[in-house]
């Protein structure tokens, strides 16, 4: 049982390049989330999904797109990277809303130059 | 709007002493409250949560937290700190009256435990 995994762990992009971050979970969780973590700002929600084939915008969705084609995978895409997207990205999943805690992946450190 | 405040960027405590990491929240309805811990270069790990019932909740690694509705607080405590408790701690809240899809995280408090 690997829990929540993220690939890649590190990436450096030039401004304007694109990339996709992959999140996978093997706990059969319905809900999945993408956050970014910046110093002094905690975690901010980018997008989330409440089930296969569904996605919704979070607090800071601009410049990102997501897809949930399979229940176990949640992809985060950057179409045209900007230096402001330099951050650590975390994926999380949970059984459901409200009372359930989230399980987090190890993070992806992205630098955009 | 929901919000979480962790008023201290950093807490320093000596090993063996009690520790408190503070958290206050604001939600329109009734809250579900969580504490997570993050060790260097790792993802967040769940510590404990308050859903309903007893205001004092116990969690992993000897941590506990007290829910205080009148003060809208959910402070994290441990009777005797360990050097290995040094990490970044996040308080988080969900508003049960708005569906609870989203979790709002505080900015985090860095705990240093000195030997």
XYZ file of C-alpha atoms in Angstrom:
228
model
C 0.000 0.000 0.000
C 1.921 3.030 -1.299
C -0.659 5.639 -0.202
C -0.366 8.839 -2.241
C 2.515 9.139 -4.694
C 3.578 12.091 -6.833
C 5.815 12.300 -9.875
C 8.161 13.963 -10.490
C 9.767 14.962 -7.180
C 11.679 17.902 -8.658
C 11.418 19.856 -11.878
C 12.919 23.007 -13.346
C 11.052 24.727 -16.175
C 11.720 27.756 -18.300
C 9.032 30.404 -18.554
C 6.441 29.367 -21.120
C 7.124 25.638 -20.951
C 4.421 23.170 -20.038
C 4.336 20.140 -17.800
C 2.036 17.697 -16.049
C 2.266 16.555 -12.463
C 0.871 13.125 -11.697
C -0.774 12.100 -8.450
C -1.777 8.505 -7.775
C -3.508 6.950 -4.770
C -4.213 3.308 -4.027
C -6.707 3.769 -1.178
C -9.826 3.970 -3.345
C -10.458 7.527 -2.165
C -13.212 9.503 -3.848
C -11.831 12.984 -3.236
C -8.527 14.318 -4.475
C -6.919 17.730 -4.171
C -3.999 19.761 -5.491
C -2.397 22.353 -3.220
C 0.549 24.661 -3.498
C 2.708 25.551 -0.524
C 4.530 28.849 -0.373
C 6.545 30.165 2.592
C 4.363 31.846 5.197
C 1.146 31.128 3.326
C 0.261 27.608 4.326
C -1.420 25.437 1.731
C -3.691 26.924 -0.902
C -6.138 24.824 -2.850
C -5.674 24.893 -6.619
C -8.265 22.390 -7.868
C -10.097 19.430 -6.449
C -12.163 16.466 -7.568
C -15.076 14.766 -5.844
C -15.022 11.733 -8.093
C -13.866 10.220 -11.368
C -14.563 12.558 -14.269
C -15.284 15.592 -12.091
C -13.122 18.582 -11.220
C -13.676 21.958 -9.575
C -11.748 25.162 -8.981
C -10.180 25.939 -5.671
C -8.738 29.119 -4.238
C -5.941 29.738 -6.797
C -6.857 27.961 -10.077
C -5.499 30.441 -12.627
C -2.756 29.029 -14.855
C -3.536 25.412 -13.954
C -5.740 22.685 -15.398
C -6.620 19.275 -14.007
C -8.089 15.988 -15.103
C -9.441 12.938 -13.249
C -9.958 10.309 -15.937
C -9.373 7.451 -13.530
C -10.404 7.341 -9.890
C -6.879 6.679 -8.684
C -5.155 9.441 -10.670
C -5.365 13.229 -10.538
C -3.257 15.217 -13.009
C -2.232 18.849 -12.650
C -1.158 20.675 -15.794
C 0.697 23.910 -16.328
C 0.178 25.047 -19.930
C 2.580 28.001 -19.902
C 4.700 28.135 -16.785
C 5.416 31.455 -15.065
C 7.927 32.301 -12.315
C 4.966 32.911 -9.961
C 4.242 29.196 -10.180
C 7.510 28.334 -8.475
C 6.309 26.422 -5.440
C 5.985 23.050 -3.775
C 2.924 21.171 -4.981
C 1.111 18.633 -2.851
C -1.556 16.189 -3.817
C -3.970 14.843 -1.209
C -6.834 12.406 -1.108
C -9.583 11.438 1.322
C -12.557 9.124 1.662
C -15.088 11.905 1.736
C -15.922 15.326 2.995
C -16.235 16.852 6.404
C -15.010 14.398 8.994
C -12.288 12.663 7.044
C -8.645 13.617 7.268
C -6.565 13.995 4.130
C -3.610 11.847 3.075
C -0.799 13.757 1.403
C 1.820 12.856 -1.151
C 5.501 13.738 -0.659
C 5.337 16.837 -2.852
C 6.833 18.137 -6.098
C 9.266 21.026 -5.961
C 8.861 23.126 -9.107
C 11.118 25.988 -10.103
C 10.250 28.201 -13.049
C 13.100 30.387 -14.332
C -15.500 33.379 4.873
C -13.585 30.621 6.553
C -10.171 31.417 7.989
C -7.567 29.943 10.271
C -4.985 31.910 12.232
C -1.816 30.556 13.762
C -0.518 33.625 15.571
C 3.016 32.338 16.145
C 5.404 31.753 13.268
C 7.717 29.857 15.597
C 7.558 28.243 19.019
C 10.670 27.338 20.949
C 10.572 24.904 23.853
C 13.073 22.852 25.814
C 12.901 19.080 25.682
C 10.778 17.731 28.505
C 8.743 20.931 28.858
C 5.092 21.199 27.855
C 4.348 22.738 24.471
C 1.389 24.629 23.037
C 0.841 25.610 19.425
C -2.041 28.038 19.038
C -4.841 28.061 16.494
C -7.980 30.163 16.160
C -10.596 29.809 13.453
C -13.531 31.557 11.870
C -16.352 29.747 10.085
C -19.961 30.605 9.384
C -21.262 27.298 10.686
C -19.977 24.529 12.904
C -16.350 23.527 12.396
C -14.460 20.354 11.833
C -10.892 20.995 13.024
C -7.644 19.224 12.188
C -3.958 19.329 13.044
C -1.274 18.144 10.633
C 2.502 17.928 10.988
C 5.099 18.325 8.255
C 8.659 17.076 8.605
C 11.371 18.436 6.265
C 10.896 17.478 2.617
C 7.788 15.440 3.416
C 4.079 15.771 2.892
C 1.679 16.632 5.695
C 0.702 13.902 8.151
C -2.560 13.842 10.079
C -2.235 14.235 13.866
C -5.748 14.593 15.254
C -9.198 16.027 14.631
C -12.234 17.409 16.401
C -15.569 16.407 14.955
C -18.009 16.427 17.844
C -18.293 15.379 21.463
C -15.497 15.668 24.017
C -13.663 18.954 23.654
C -10.311 17.323 24.422
C -9.115 15.109 21.617
C -6.059 12.885 21.659
C -3.966 12.048 18.651
C -0.735 10.569 17.411
C 2.671 10.832 19.126
C 1.177 11.982 22.463
C -0.380 15.160 21.099
C -3.766 16.448 22.164
C -5.882 19.478 21.370
C -8.681 21.300 23.112
C -11.664 22.676 21.247
C -12.997 25.887 22.784
C -16.137 27.092 21.039
C -16.471 30.377 22.918
C -12.902 31.378 22.091
C -13.013 29.744 18.629
C -9.699 28.069 19.375
C -8.165 24.648 18.863
C -4.732 24.727 20.478
C -2.340 21.787 20.081
C -0.606 20.582 23.234
C 1.844 17.984 24.466
C 2.812 17.486 28.114
C 6.487 16.738 27.460
C 8.214 17.812 24.243
C 10.747 15.692 22.380
C 13.494 16.895 20.052
C 11.875 14.721 17.385
C 8.702 16.852 17.648
C 10.545 19.655 15.839
C 8.556 20.229 12.659
C 6.050 22.509 10.951
C 2.499 22.265 12.323
C -0.656 23.220 10.459
C -4.119 23.814 11.833
C -7.001 23.331 9.391
C -10.766 23.817 9.388
C -13.751 22.654 7.421
C -17.178 24.238 7.681
C -19.668 21.401 8.074
C -22.552 23.651 7.107
C -21.172 24.374 3.635
C -20.575 20.810 2.522
C -17.058 20.468 3.810
C -15.427 19.968 0.427
C -12.683 22.434 1.105
C -10.165 22.562 3.912
C -8.656 25.892 4.913
C -5.129 25.681 6.308
C -3.336 28.075 8.606
C 0.055 29.473 7.626
C 1.859 27.011 9.875
C 3.890 27.234 13.073
C 7.441 25.987 13.220
C 8.220 24.167 16.450
C 11.802 23.939 17.677
C 12.507 21.638 20.601
C 15.953 22.146 22.075
C 17.773 19.312 23.834
